[in-house]
Amino acid sequence: MPVIEFFKRLLTVDDSTMQETFSLGDRPAQPTPGATPEPGRKRRRRRRAHGRPAEGEPRAGEPLATSLAANRRRLETVFNIPPNADVVIRPFDIGTRPPLKAMAVFMEGLAKRDVINDAVLTSLMQFAHLDPMPPDRTRLMEDIALRWLPGNEVRVLGELPAVVKEIVLGATAVLVEGSDRALIVETKGWDYRSVEEPQSEMLVRGPHEGFVENFRTNTGLIRKILRTERLVTEMTTVGRIGRSLLAIMYVDGLANPKLIEEVRRRIQAIEVDYVAESGILEQLIEDYPLAFMPSVLATQRPDRVAAFLSEGHVAILLDNSPFALVVPTTFFTLLHSPEDHYLRWPYGAFMRVIRVGAFFIAILLPALYVAVSNYHQEMIPTDLMLSMAGARELVPFPTVVEVLLMEGAFELIREAGLRVPTVIGPTIGIVGALILGQAAVQAGIISPLLVIVVALTALGSFGIPDYGLQFGVRLSRFLFILAGAVLGFLGISAGLVLLALHLTSLKSFGVPVASPRAPYRRSQDVILRGWVYRDEKRPEHLRTLESTRQSELTRPWWPHARVHWRRKGRR
C-alpha cells in the first residue's frame, strides 16, 4: 500500500499556494446554511435565455429627446463611448441667426468623410446664413433638409433605435438642439473590390461580370441588365448583433404573390445574432436540410439572376456576399448553364447532353465498376476481362476497398488543392494525382483500369455546373459504391429508385424540384435546350401572373415561320 500512496502523491497537483484561479464563469456563491437551492430547471432556463437586450441598448420605440446634451449622453451609452473609438460625434453650430447648436454622428470607416464635410458640415455651417431662419419651428428638421442639405437622400426619424440602426449601416445622423427628431443623410462608403469575372461560373460566350461584396453594386448590376420600372427591391436587415442588409428582388406583376410572401415570411422568421454569408442564409431558409440537392440556387452571375427574374423567380441578395440566391429552383436548373442559351441551338443542346452524361458518370461509374468486377463478369468482353484479371492479379485488396481508397485519395487531393495558395494549388492537384496514381499502380496496390475510372469520375463531377449539386453527387457516389458491392446491379437499381423517389418528394418554396417532369409540365427547356424563337411560355410550375414571354411569331421573315404558325391553328 505504501507504493499506491506514493503514486497518488506523485500525480496530485497542490494548488493551495495559488491565491486566485482564473475562470470565465461566475464565482460560485457560498451556500447559506439552511437555504433551499434553486431548482435545476429554473437555472437551465436562465442559462438558455437568449436575445436579452444588453445594458444600454435602446428600447423599441424609444423617442429622441429635445435636449441635444441628453441625446448625446444616450448615444454615448448605446455605442459604449469612450472605449469605442469608431463612432465620431462632431458638435457644430448651424450658421443661422441666431445659431443653432447641432451635432453629426457617424461611424468611422463606413461613412465617406468627403461627403460628410461637403454635403453636411460645409452646407450647414457656412451657407445656412444665406437663407433667413423659418419662423415655424415645428417643421425645423424638414426645413433644414429642404433648404441646406444637398444630399441625394435625406430622411427624418424620431426614434432612437432607428437612428442607431442607420448609423451602424453607414449613414450620418444630424441632431439639432430643441428638436426631438434626427436627419439621416446617406453617406455610406467603404472600400471594396471592383467587378471581376466570376471564378465559379466562368464562360466563353456571355457577360464577364460577377457579383462583389458590395451590396449596392450587386443590385445595380442586376438593374443594369433588367432595366424596367417593374423590378422591385425590398430592403430589410437580418441579425440582431450584426445587422446585414438584405434585398428581395422580383418583377412586380410577374412573380407569384404567394412566392413573394413566402420568401418574406421565412426571412422575417430568422432570429439569429449574425448572418455572415449567403451560404448561412441559404441553410436558414431552405426546405430540407438533409436533401440530396440544394433547394436554393446560388449564383455569382448578374445576367443569370436577371434571366431568372424575367421568368418569375425571386432573388435574395445579402450584404458582404458575392453570391445571389434564387428561389425556387429545380433539379434540371442545377444542370443548366447560362452559356447554353448564348450558343446556337445545336451547340447548346450538345452541351446539355454532355452535362447530363457527366452527372451519371460522376455518380454511377465507380459503382458500376465494382458491380461488374464482383458479380457481372459475363457482361464484359472476354479479352477485356482477361486484361482486368491480369492487372488485378497482384492487388491485395478487394475491389470495393480499392475503389474507396482511390476515391478517398482523390477527394483529399481536391481538398488540398483548394486550401493551399493559388499559385501552387493546381500544381499540387495535377502532380499529386499523377504521382499518387503512378506510384500506387507500380506498387501493386491498385489496378491501372481503376485509375482511368477514377479520372473519368472526377471529370464528370467537374462537369456539373452547380457547386452544391457537386457535393451531393460526391457524397452519393460512396453510397452507390457500397450498394454495388453488396448487391451488384440490383443494389445500384434500388439506389436509383430511392434517389428518384427522394427527388420527387422534395419541394423548393412550394415547387416540386423534379418539375417539369414530376409532375409533368410541358416544357422545352429541360434536358435538351429548345429553340429560342419557340420558347414562348414561361415555366408553368412557377404559376406566374404572365405566362407568355414572347410573341409566337418572332421570325416573320423566315419562310418556315408561317408553317409553324399554321400548325398551331393560326391564320
Coordinates of C-alpha atoms in Angstrom, one line a residue:
M1 CA 0.0 0.0 0.0
P2 CA 2.9 2.5 0.5
V3 CA 3.6 2.2 -3.2
I4 CA 0.0 3.2 -4.1
E5 CA 0.2 6.2 -1.7
F6 CA 3.5 7.2 -3.2
F7 CA 2.0 7.3 -6.8
K8 CA -1.1 9.2 -5.5
R9 CA 1.1 11.9 -4.1
L10 CA 3.2 12.0 -7.2
L11 CA 0.2 12.5 -9.5
T12 CA -1.5 15.1 -7.3
V13 CA -1.2 18.8 -8.0
D14 CA -1.1 21.0 -5.0
D15 CA -2.5 24.4 -5.9
S16 CA -3.1 25.6 -2.3
T17 CA -0.3 28.2 -2.8
M18 CA -2.2 30.0 -5.6
Q19 CA -4.2 33.0 -4.3
E20 CA -6.8 33.0 -7.1
T21 CA -7.5 31.0 -10.2
F22 CA -8.7 32.4 -13.5
S23 CA -12.2 31.4 -14.7
L24 CA -14.5 32.8 -17.3
G25 CA -17.5 31.6 -15.3
D26 CA -19.1 33.2 -12.3
R27 CA -17.5 32.6 -8.9
P28 CA -19.7 30.1 -7.1
A29 CA -21.5 31.6 -4.2
Q30 CA -21.2 30.0 -0.8
P31 CA -24.4 28.3 0.1
T32 CA -26.3 29.8 3.0
P33 CA -26.9 27.3 5.8
G34 CA -30.5 26.1 5.8
A35 CA -31.3 27.8 2.4
T36 CA -33.1 25.8 -0.3
P37 CA -31.1 25.5 -3.5
E38 CA -32.7 26.9 -6.7
P39 CA -34.4 24.2 -8.8
G40 CA -32.2 22.9 -11.6
R41 CA -34.9 23.6 -14.2
K42 CA -35.0 27.3 -13.4
R43 CA -31.2 27.5 -13.6
R44 CA -31.3 25.8 -17.0
R45 CA -34.0 28.2 -18.3
R46 CA -31.9 31.1 -17.1
R47 CA -28.9 29.9 -18.9
R48 CA -30.9 29.2 -22.1
A49 CA -32.3 32.8 -22.2
H50 CA -31.2 34.3 -25.5
G51 CA -31.6 37.6 -27.1
R52 CA -31.9 39.6 -23.9
P53 CA -31.2 43.3 -24.6
A54 CA -27.7 44.4 -23.4
E55 CA -27.2 47.1 -20.9
G56 CA -27.7 50.5 -22.5
E57 CA -29.3 49.1 -25.7
P58 CA -32.2 51.3 -26.9
R59 CA -35.7 50.0 -26.3
A60 CA -38.1 49.5 -29.2
G61 CA -39.9 52.7 -29.9
E62 CA -37.8 54.9 -27.6
P63 CA -38.1 58.5 -28.8
L64 CA -35.4 61.1 -29.1
A65 CA -35.1 63.9 -26.6
T66 CA -35.4 67.6 -27.4
S67 CA -32.2 68.3 -25.5
L68 CA -29.0 67.9 -27.6
A69 CA -27.0 67.0 -24.5
A70 CA -29.5 64.3 -23.5
N71 CA -29.3 62.8 -26.9
R72 CA -25.5 62.8 -26.8
R73 CA -25.4 61.1 -23.5
R74 CA -27.8 58.4 -24.7
L75 CA -25.8 57.8 -27.9
E76 CA -22.6 57.6 -25.9
T77 CA -24.2 54.9 -23.7
V78 CA -25.6 53.0 -26.7
F79 CA -22.2 53.0 -28.6
N80 CA -20.1 52.5 -25.4
I81 CA -18.1 55.7 -25.8
P82 CA -15.3 56.5 -24.9
P83 CA -13.9 52.9 -25.1
N84 CA -15.5 52.6 -28.6
A85 CA -13.3 54.8 -30.9
D86 CA -15.2 54.0 -34.2
V87 CA -18.2 56.3 -33.6
V88 CA -17.5 60.0 -34.2
I89 CA -19.7 62.7 -32.6
R90 CA -19.0 66.1 -34.2
P91 CA -20.7 69.1 -32.5
F92 CA -21.1 72.3 -34.6
D93 CA -23.2 75.4 -35.0
I94 CA -25.7 75.9 -37.8
G95 CA -24.9 79.3 -39.3
T96 CA -28.4 80.8 -38.8
R97 CA -29.4 83.9 -36.9
P98 CA -29.3 83.1 -34.1
P99 CA -27.0 80.0 -34.5
L100 CA -28.4 76.6 -33.7
K101 CA -26.3 74.0 -31.8
A102 CA -26.2 70.7 -33.6
M103 CA -24.1 67.5 -33.9
A104 CA -23.3 65.0 -36.5
V105 CA -22.9 61.3 -35.6
F106 CA -21.3 58.8 -38.0
M107 CA -19.3 55.5 -38.0
E108 CA -15.7 55.9 -38.9
G109 CA -14.8 53.6 -41.8
L110 CA -18.4 53.1 -43.0
A111 CA -19.2 56.7 -44.0
K112 CA -17.4 58.9 -46.6
R113 CA -15.6 61.8 -44.9
D114 CA -15.6 64.0 -48.1
V115 CA -19.4 63.6 -48.4
I116 CA -19.9 64.5 -44.7
N117 CA -17.6 67.5 -45.0
D118 CA -19.1 68.8 -48.2
A119 CA -22.8 67.8 -48.1
V120 CA -23.4 68.1 -44.3
L121 CA -20.9 70.3 -42.3
T122 CA -20.0 72.8 -45.0
S123 CA -23.6 73.3 -46.1
L124 CA -24.9 73.8 -42.5
M125 CA -22.0 75.8 -41.1
Q126 CA -21.3 78.2 -44.0
F127 CA -24.3 78.5 -46.2
A128 CA -27.2 78.4 -43.7
H129 CA -26.9 82.2 -43.0
L130 CA -27.8 83.0 -46.7
D131 CA -31.4 82.0 -46.1
P132 CA -33.5 83.5 -43.3
M133 CA -34.5 81.3 -40.4
P134 CA -38.0 80.0 -40.9
P135 CA -40.4 81.3 -38.3
D136 CA -42.3 78.0 -37.9
R137 CA -40.1 75.8 -35.6
T138 CA -42.4 72.8 -35.7
R139 CA -41.0 71.9 -39.1
L140 CA -37.4 72.7 -38.3
M141 CA -35.9 69.4 -39.4
E142 CA -37.9 69.4 -42.7
D143 CA -36.8 72.9 -43.5
I144 CA -33.2 72.1 -42.8
A145 CA -33.4 69.1 -45.1
L146 CA -35.1 71.1 -47.9
R147 CA -33.0 74.3 -47.7
W148 CA -29.5 73.5 -46.6
L149 CA -28.7 69.8 -47.1
P150 CA -27.8 68.9 -50.7
G151 CA -27.6 65.2 -50.1
N152 CA -29.5 63.0 -52.6
E153 CA -31.2 61.0 -49.8
V154 CA -32.2 62.7 -46.5
R155 CA -34.8 61.3 -44.1
V156 CA -36.3 62.4 -40.8
L157 CA -36.5 59.8 -38.0
G158 CA -37.9 60.3 -34.4
E159 CA -37.0 57.0 -32.7
L160 CA -33.6 56.2 -31.2
P161 CA -33.3 52.6 -32.3
A162 CA -34.0 53.6 -35.9
V163 CA -31.3 56.3 -35.7
V164 CA -28.8 53.9 -34.2
K165 CA -29.5 51.3 -36.9
E166 CA -28.9 53.9 -39.7
I167 CA -25.6 55.0 -38.1
V168 CA -24.4 51.4 -37.9
L169 CA -25.3 50.9 -41.6
G170 CA -23.1 53.9 -42.6
A171 CA -25.4 56.9 -42.6
T172 CA -24.8 60.2 -40.8
A173 CA -27.3 61.4 -38.2
V174 CA -27.7 65.2 -37.6
L175 CA -29.4 66.2 -34.4
V176 CA -30.4 69.8 -33.5
E177 CA -31.0 71.5 -30.2
G178 CA -34.7 71.8 -29.4
S179 CA -35.8 69.1 -31.9
D180 CA -36.8 65.5 -30.9
R181 CA -36.1 64.2 -34.4
A182 CA -32.9 63.5 -36.4
L183 CA -31.9 63.9 -40.0
I184 CA -30.4 60.8 -41.6
V185 CA -28.1 61.7 -44.5
E186 CA -26.9 58.9 -46.9
T187 CA -23.1 58.9 -46.6
K188 CA -22.3 55.2 -47.0
G189 CA -19.0 54.4 -48.5
W190 CA -16.2 51.9 -47.8
D191 CA -13.5 50.1 -49.9
Y192 CA -14.4 47.1 -51.9
R193 CA -13.0 45.1 -54.8
S194 CA -14.0 46.0 -58.3
V195 CA -16.3 44.0 -60.5
E196 CA -14.5 41.0 -61.9
E197 CA -15.2 37.8 -63.8
P198 CA -16.9 35.2 -61.5
Q199 CA -14.4 32.4 -60.7
S200 CA -17.0 29.8 -60.0
E201 CA -19.1 30.2 -63.2
M202 CA -16.7 31.2 -66.0
L203 CA -18.0 31.3 -69.6
V204 CA -16.5 31.8 -73.0
R205 CA -19.6 33.4 -74.6
G206 CA -21.5 35.8 -72.4
P207 CA -21.0 38.6 -69.9
H208 CA -17.9 38.5 -67.8
E209 CA -19.2 40.5 -64.8
G210 CA -19.7 38.9 -61.4
F211 CA -21.1 40.0 -58.1
V212 CA -18.8 41.5 -55.4
E213 CA -19.1 42.0 -51.7
N214 CA -20.7 45.5 -52.1
F215 CA -24.4 45.3 -51.7
R216 CA -25.4 48.3 -53.8
T217 CA -23.0 47.3 -56.6
N218 CA -24.8 43.9 -56.9
T219 CA -28.3 45.4 -57.1
G220 CA -27.0 47.9 -59.6
L221 CA -25.5 45.1 -61.8
I222 CA -28.9 43.5 -61.9
R223 CA -30.7 46.7 -62.7
K224 CA -28.2 47.5 -65.5
I225 CA -29.3 44.3 -67.2
L226 CA -33.0 44.2 -66.4
R227 CA -34.0 47.9 -67.0
T228 CA -37.6 48.0 -66.1
E229 CA -39.6 50.0 -63.6
R230 CA -41.4 46.8 -62.5
L231 CA -38.2 45.4 -60.9
V232 CA -38.8 45.8 -57.1
T233 CA -36.1 45.8 -54.5
E234 CA -37.3 45.3 -50.9
M235 CA -34.7 46.2 -48.3
T236 CA -34.5 44.7 -44.8
T237 CA -31.9 43.6 -42.3
V238 CA -31.1 40.2 -40.7
G239 CA -29.2 39.6 -37.5
R240 CA -29.6 41.1 -34.0
I241 CA -25.9 41.9 -33.4
G242 CA -24.5 42.2 -36.9
R243 CA -27.3 43.8 -38.9
S244 CA -26.6 42.7 -42.5
L245 CA -28.5 44.4 -45.4
L246 CA -30.7 42.0 -47.4
A247 CA -32.7 42.6 -50.6
I248 CA -35.6 40.7 -52.0
M249 CA -35.8 41.3 -55.8
Y250 CA -38.7 40.4 -58.1
V251 CA -40.6 41.7 -61.1
D252 CA -43.9 43.2 -59.9
G253 CA -46.9 41.8 -61.8
L254 CA -44.9 38.7 -62.9
A255 CA -43.8 36.8 -59.9
N256 CA -46.4 34.9 -58.0
P257 CA -47.5 36.9 -54.9
K258 CA -47.6 33.7 -52.8
L259 CA -44.0 33.0 -53.6
I260 CA -43.0 36.6 -52.6
E261 CA -44.9 36.4 -49.4
E262 CA -43.3 33.0 -48.5
V263 CA -39.9 34.5 -49.0
R264 CA -40.7 37.4 -46.8
R265 CA -42.1 35.1 -44.1
R266 CA -39.0 32.9 -44.0
I267 CA -36.6 35.8 -43.8
Q268 CA -38.6 37.6 -41.1
A269 CA -38.7 34.4 -39.0
I270 CA -34.8 34.4 -38.8
E271 CA -33.8 35.0 -35.2
V272 CA -30.0 34.9 -35.1
D273 CA -27.3 37.2 -34.0
Y274 CA -25.3 37.3 -37.2
V275 CA -25.6 36.0 -40.8
A276 CA -22.1 36.0 -42.2
E277 CA -22.7 34.9 -45.7
S278 CA -25.4 33.9 -48.2
G279 CA -24.5 30.2 -47.6
I280 CA -25.7 30.5 -44.0
L281 CA -28.8 32.3 -45.2
E282 CA -29.5 29.5 -47.6
Q283 CA -29.4 27.0 -44.8
L284 CA -31.8 29.1 -42.7
I285 CA -34.5 29.3 -45.4
E286 CA -34.2 26.1 -47.3
D287 CA -36.9 23.4 -47.2
Y288 CA -35.0 20.2 -46.5
P289 CA -31.5 20.5 -44.8
L290 CA -30.7 16.8 -45.4
A291 CA -31.8 16.7 -49.1
F292 CA -29.6 15.3 -51.8
M293 CA -29.6 18.6 -53.7
P294 CA -29.9 22.2 -52.6
S295 CA -33.3 23.8 -52.8
V296 CA -31.9 27.3 -53.3
L297 CA -29.7 28.2 -56.3
A298 CA -26.6 30.2 -55.6
T299 CA -25.1 32.1 -58.5
Q300 CA -22.3 34.7 -58.9
R301 CA -23.6 36.0 -62.3
P302 CA -25.9 39.0 -62.6
D303 CA -27.0 38.0 -66.1
R304 CA -28.3 34.7 -64.7
V305 CA -30.2 36.4 -61.9
A306 CA -31.8 38.8 -64.4
A307 CA -32.9 35.8 -66.6
F308 CA -34.4 34.1 -63.6
L309 CA -36.2 37.3 -62.5
S310 CA -37.7 37.6 -66.0
E311 CA -39.1 34.1 -65.7
G312 CA -40.9 34.8 -62.4
H313 CA -38.3 33.7 -59.8
V314 CA -37.4 35.7 -56.7
A315 CA -33.7 36.7 -55.9
I316 CA -32.2 37.3 -52.5
L317 CA -29.0 39.4 -52.1
L318 CA -27.1 39.7 -48.8
D319 CA -24.5 42.3 -48.0
N320 CA -20.9 41.2 -47.9
S321 CA -21.6 38.2 -50.1
P322 CA -20.7 37.8 -53.8
F323 CA -23.5 35.3 -54.4
A324 CA -27.2 35.8 -55.0
L325 CA -29.8 33.2 -54.1
V326 CA -32.6 32.4 -56.5
V327 CA -35.9 30.6 -55.4
P328 CA -37.5 28.3 -56.3
T329 CA -35.1 26.0 -58.1
T330 CA -35.4 22.6 -59.7
F331 CA -33.1 19.7 -60.3
F332 CA -32.8 20.4 -64.0
T333 CA -32.0 24.0 -63.4
L334 CA -28.9 23.0 -61.4
L335 CA -27.6 21.2 -64.5
H336 CA -28.1 24.2 -66.8
S337 CA -25.5 26.9 -67.6
P338 CA -26.2 30.4 -68.9
E339 CA -23.9 29.7 -71.8
D340 CA -26.4 27.1 -73.1
H341 CA -28.7 29.9 -74.2
Y342 CA -25.9 32.2 -75.5
L343 CA -24.8 29.5 -78.1
R344 CA -26.8 28.4 -81.1
W345 CA -29.2 25.5 -80.6
P346 CA -27.1 22.6 -81.8
Y347 CA -24.2 23.6 -79.6
G348 CA -26.3 24.4 -76.5
A349 CA -28.2 21.1 -76.8
F350 CA -25.0 19.2 -77.3
M351 CA -23.5 20.7 -74.1
R352 CA -26.7 19.8 -72.2
V353 CA -26.3 16.1 -73.3
I354 CA -22.6 16.1 -72.2
R355 CA -23.6 17.6 -68.9
V356 CA -26.3 15.0 -68.2
G357 CA -23.8 12.3 -69.1
A358 CA -21.3 13.8 -66.8
F359 CA -23.8 13.6 -63.9
F360 CA -24.4 9.9 -64.4
I361 CA -20.7 9.2 -64.8
A362 CA -19.9 11.0 -61.6
I363 CA -22.5 9.2 -59.6
L364 CA -22.5 5.7 -61.1
L365 CA -19.2 4.8 -62.8
P366 CA -17.3 3.6 -59.7
A367 CA -20.3 1.7 -58.5
L368 CA -20.7 0.0 -61.9
Y369 CA -17.0 -0.9 -61.9
V370 CA -17.4 -2.6 -58.5
A371 CA -20.6 -4.4 -59.5
V372 CA -19.2 -5.7 -62.8
S373 CA -16.0 -6.8 -61.2
N374 CA -17.7 -8.7 -58.4
Y375 CA -21.0 -10.0 -59.8
H376 CA -21.4 -9.5 -63.5
Q377 CA -18.2 -10.6 -65.2
E378 CA -20.2 -12.1 -68.1
M379 CA -21.1 -8.6 -69.3
I380 CA -17.5 -7.8 -70.0
P381 CA -15.9 -8.9 -73.3
T382 CA -13.5 -11.8 -72.7
D383 CA -10.4 -10.0 -73.8
L384 CA -11.2 -7.1 -71.5
M385 CA -12.0 -9.4 -68.6
L386 CA -8.7 -11.3 -69.0
S387 CA -6.8 -7.9 -69.1
M388 CA -8.6 -6.8 -65.9
A389 CA -7.9 -10.1 -64.2
G390 CA -4.2 -9.9 -65.1
A391 CA -4.0 -6.3 -63.9
R392 CA -5.6 -7.2 -60.6
E393 CA -3.6 -10.3 -60.0
L394 CA -1.1 -8.7 -57.6
V395 CA -3.6 -6.3 -56.0
P396 CA -4.0 -7.4 -52.3
F397 CA -7.4 -5.6 -51.7
P398 CA -10.9 -6.4 -52.7
T399 CA -12.4 -4.3 -55.5
V400 CA -14.6 -2.2 -53.2
V401 CA -11.7 -1.4 -50.8
E402 CA -9.6 -0.5 -53.8
V403 CA -12.2 1.9 -55.2
L404 CA -12.9 3.5 -51.8
L405 CA -9.2 4.1 -51.3
M406 CA -8.8 5.8 -54.6
E407 CA -11.9 7.9 -54.3
G408 CA -10.9 9.0 -50.8
A409 CA -7.4 9.8 -52.0
F410 CA -8.8 11.9 -54.9
E411 CA -11.1 13.8 -52.5
L412 CA -8.1 14.5 -50.3
I413 CA -6.1 15.9 -53.3
R414 CA -9.1 18.0 -54.4
E415 CA -9.5 19.5 -50.9
A416 CA -5.7 20.1 -50.5
G417 CA -5.6 21.9 -53.9
L418 CA -8.3 24.3 -52.7
R419 CA -6.7 25.1 -49.3
V420 CA -3.1 25.8 -50.5
P421 CA -2.1 29.1 -52.0
T422 CA -3.4 29.8 -55.5
V423 CA 0.0 29.7 -57.2
I424 CA 0.7 26.1 -56.3
G425 CA -2.8 24.8 -55.9
P426 CA -3.3 23.5 -59.5
T427 CA 0.3 22.1 -59.4
I428 CA -0.5 20.1 -56.3
G429 CA -3.7 18.7 -57.8
I430 CA -2.1 17.6 -61.1
V431 CA 1.3 16.4 -59.7
G432 CA -0.3 14.8 -56.7
A433 CA -2.8 12.8 -58.8
L434 CA -0.2 11.7 -61.3
I435 CA 2.4 10.7 -58.8
L436 CA 0.0 9.1 -56.4
G437 CA -1.7 7.1 -59.2
Q438 CA 1.5 6.0 -60.9
A439 CA 3.1 5.0 -57.6
A440 CA 0.1 3.1 -56.5
V441 CA 0.0 1.1 -59.8
Q442 CA 3.7 0.3 -59.7
A443 CA 3.4 -0.8 -56.0
G444 CA 0.6 -3.2 -57.0
I445 CA -1.9 -1.5 -54.6
I446 CA -4.5 -0.6 -57.3
S447 CA -5.1 -1.7 -60.9
P448 CA -4.4 0.6 -63.9
L449 CA -8.0 0.4 -65.0
L450 CA -9.2 1.9 -61.7
V451 CA -7.1 5.0 -62.3
I452 CA -9.0 5.6 -65.5
V453 CA -12.3 5.0 -63.8
V454 CA -11.5 7.5 -61.0
A455 CA -10.2 10.1 -63.5
L456 CA -13.4 9.9 -65.6
T457 CA -15.5 10.1 -62.4
A458 CA -13.6 13.3 -61.4
L459 CA -14.1 14.8 -64.8
G460 CA -17.8 14.0 -64.6
S461 CA -18.1 15.8 -61.3
F462 CA -16.3 18.8 -62.6
G463 CA -18.8 18.9 -65.5
I464 CA -21.7 19.7 -63.1
P465 CA -22.1 23.5 -63.1
D466 CA -23.7 23.9 -59.6
Y467 CA -21.3 23.6 -56.7
G468 CA -24.0 22.5 -54.3
L469 CA -25.1 19.7 -56.6
Q470 CA -21.4 18.6 -56.9
F471 CA -21.3 17.9 -53.2
G472 CA -24.5 15.9 -53.4
V473 CA -23.1 13.8 -56.2
R474 CA -19.8 13.3 -54.4
L475 CA -21.4 12.0 -51.3
S476 CA -24.0 9.8 -53.0
R477 CA -21.2 8.2 -55.1
F478 CA -19.9 6.4 -52.0
L479 CA -23.4 5.1 -51.2
F480 CA -23.8 3.7 -54.7
I481 CA -20.3 2.1 -54.4
L482 CA -21.4 0.3 -51.2
A483 CA -24.8 -0.7 -52.9
G484 CA -22.9 -2.1 -55.9
A485 CA -20.5 -4.0 -53.7
V486 CA -23.3 -5.7 -51.7
L487 CA -26.0 -6.4 -54.3
G488 CA -24.4 -5.6 -57.7
F489 CA -26.7 -4.1 -60.3
L490 CA -29.7 -4.8 -58.1
G491 CA -28.3 -2.6 -55.4
I492 CA -27.5 0.2 -57.9
S493 CA -31.0 -0.1 -59.4
A494 CA -32.5 0.1 -55.9
G495 CA -30.4 3.2 -55.2
L496 CA -31.5 4.9 -58.3
V497 CA -35.2 4.2 -57.4
L498 CA -34.7 5.6 -54.0
L499 CA -32.9 8.6 -55.4
A500 CA -35.8 9.2 -57.8
L501 CA -38.4 8.9 -55.0
H502 CA -36.3 11.3 -52.9
L503 CA -36.2 13.9 -55.6
T504 CA -39.9 13.6 -56.5
S505 CA -40.8 14.2 -52.8
L506 CA -38.8 17.4 -52.4
K507 CA -40.1 20.9 -52.9
S508 CA -38.4 24.2 -53.2
F509 CA -40.6 27.1 -51.9
G510 CA -43.7 25.1 -52.9
V511 CA -42.4 23.9 -56.3
P512 CA -41.5 20.2 -56.8
V513 CA -37.8 20.0 -57.5
A514 CA -38.4 17.4 -60.2
S515 CA -40.5 19.9 -62.2
P516 CA -41.4 20.0 -65.1
R517 CA -41.2 16.2 -65.3
A518 CA -42.7 15.1 -62.0
P519 CA -45.4 16.4 -62.1
Y520 CA -45.3 16.6 -65.8
R521 CA -45.5 20.0 -67.3
R522 CA -45.0 20.8 -71.0
S523 CA -41.6 22.5 -71.4
Q524 CA -38.8 22.5 -74.0
D525 CA -36.1 23.6 -71.6
V526 CA -35.4 20.5 -69.5
I527 CA -32.6 18.4 -70.8
L528 CA -32.3 19.5 -74.4
R529 CA -32.4 23.2 -74.9
G530 CA -35.3 24.4 -77.1
W531 CA -35.2 26.8 -80.0
V532 CA -35.2 30.4 -78.8
Y533 CA -37.9 31.5 -81.3
R534 CA -40.2 28.8 -80.0
D535 CA -39.7 29.5 -76.3
E536 CA -43.0 31.3 -75.9
K537 CA -44.2 30.3 -72.5
R538 CA -42.7 30.8 -69.0
P539 CA -42.3 27.7 -66.8
E540 CA -45.8 26.5 -65.7
H541 CA -44.6 25.3 -62.3
L542 CA -43.8 28.9 -61.2
R543 CA -47.5 29.9 -61.6
T544 CA -46.5 33.3 -62.8
L545 CA -49.1 36.1 -63.4
E546 CA -48.0 36.4 -67.0
S547 CA -47.4 33.1 -68.8
T548 CA -46.3 34.4 -72.2
R549 CA -42.8 35.8 -72.6
Q550 CA -42.7 36.5 -76.3
S551 CA -44.8 36.5 -79.5
E552 CA -45.5 33.2 -81.2
L553 CA -44.2 34.7 -84.5
T554 CA -40.8 36.0 -83.6
R555 CA -39.3 35.4 -87.0
P556 CA -41.9 36.7 -89.5
W557 CA -39.3 37.0 -92.3
W558 CA -38.5 33.2 -92.0
P559 CA -40.3 31.1 -94.6
H560 CA -40.9 28.3 -92.1
A561 CA -42.4 30.6 -89.6
R562 CA -45.8 30.7 -91.3
V563 CA -45.8 26.9 -91.5
H564 CA -45.2 26.7 -87.7
W565 CA -47.9 29.3 -87.2
R566 CA -50.5 27.4 -89.3
R567 CA -49.7 24.1 -87.5
K568 CA -50.9 25.8 -84.3
G569 CA -54.2 26.7 -85.9
R570 CA -53.4 30.4 -86.5
R571 CA -54.3 32.3 -89.6

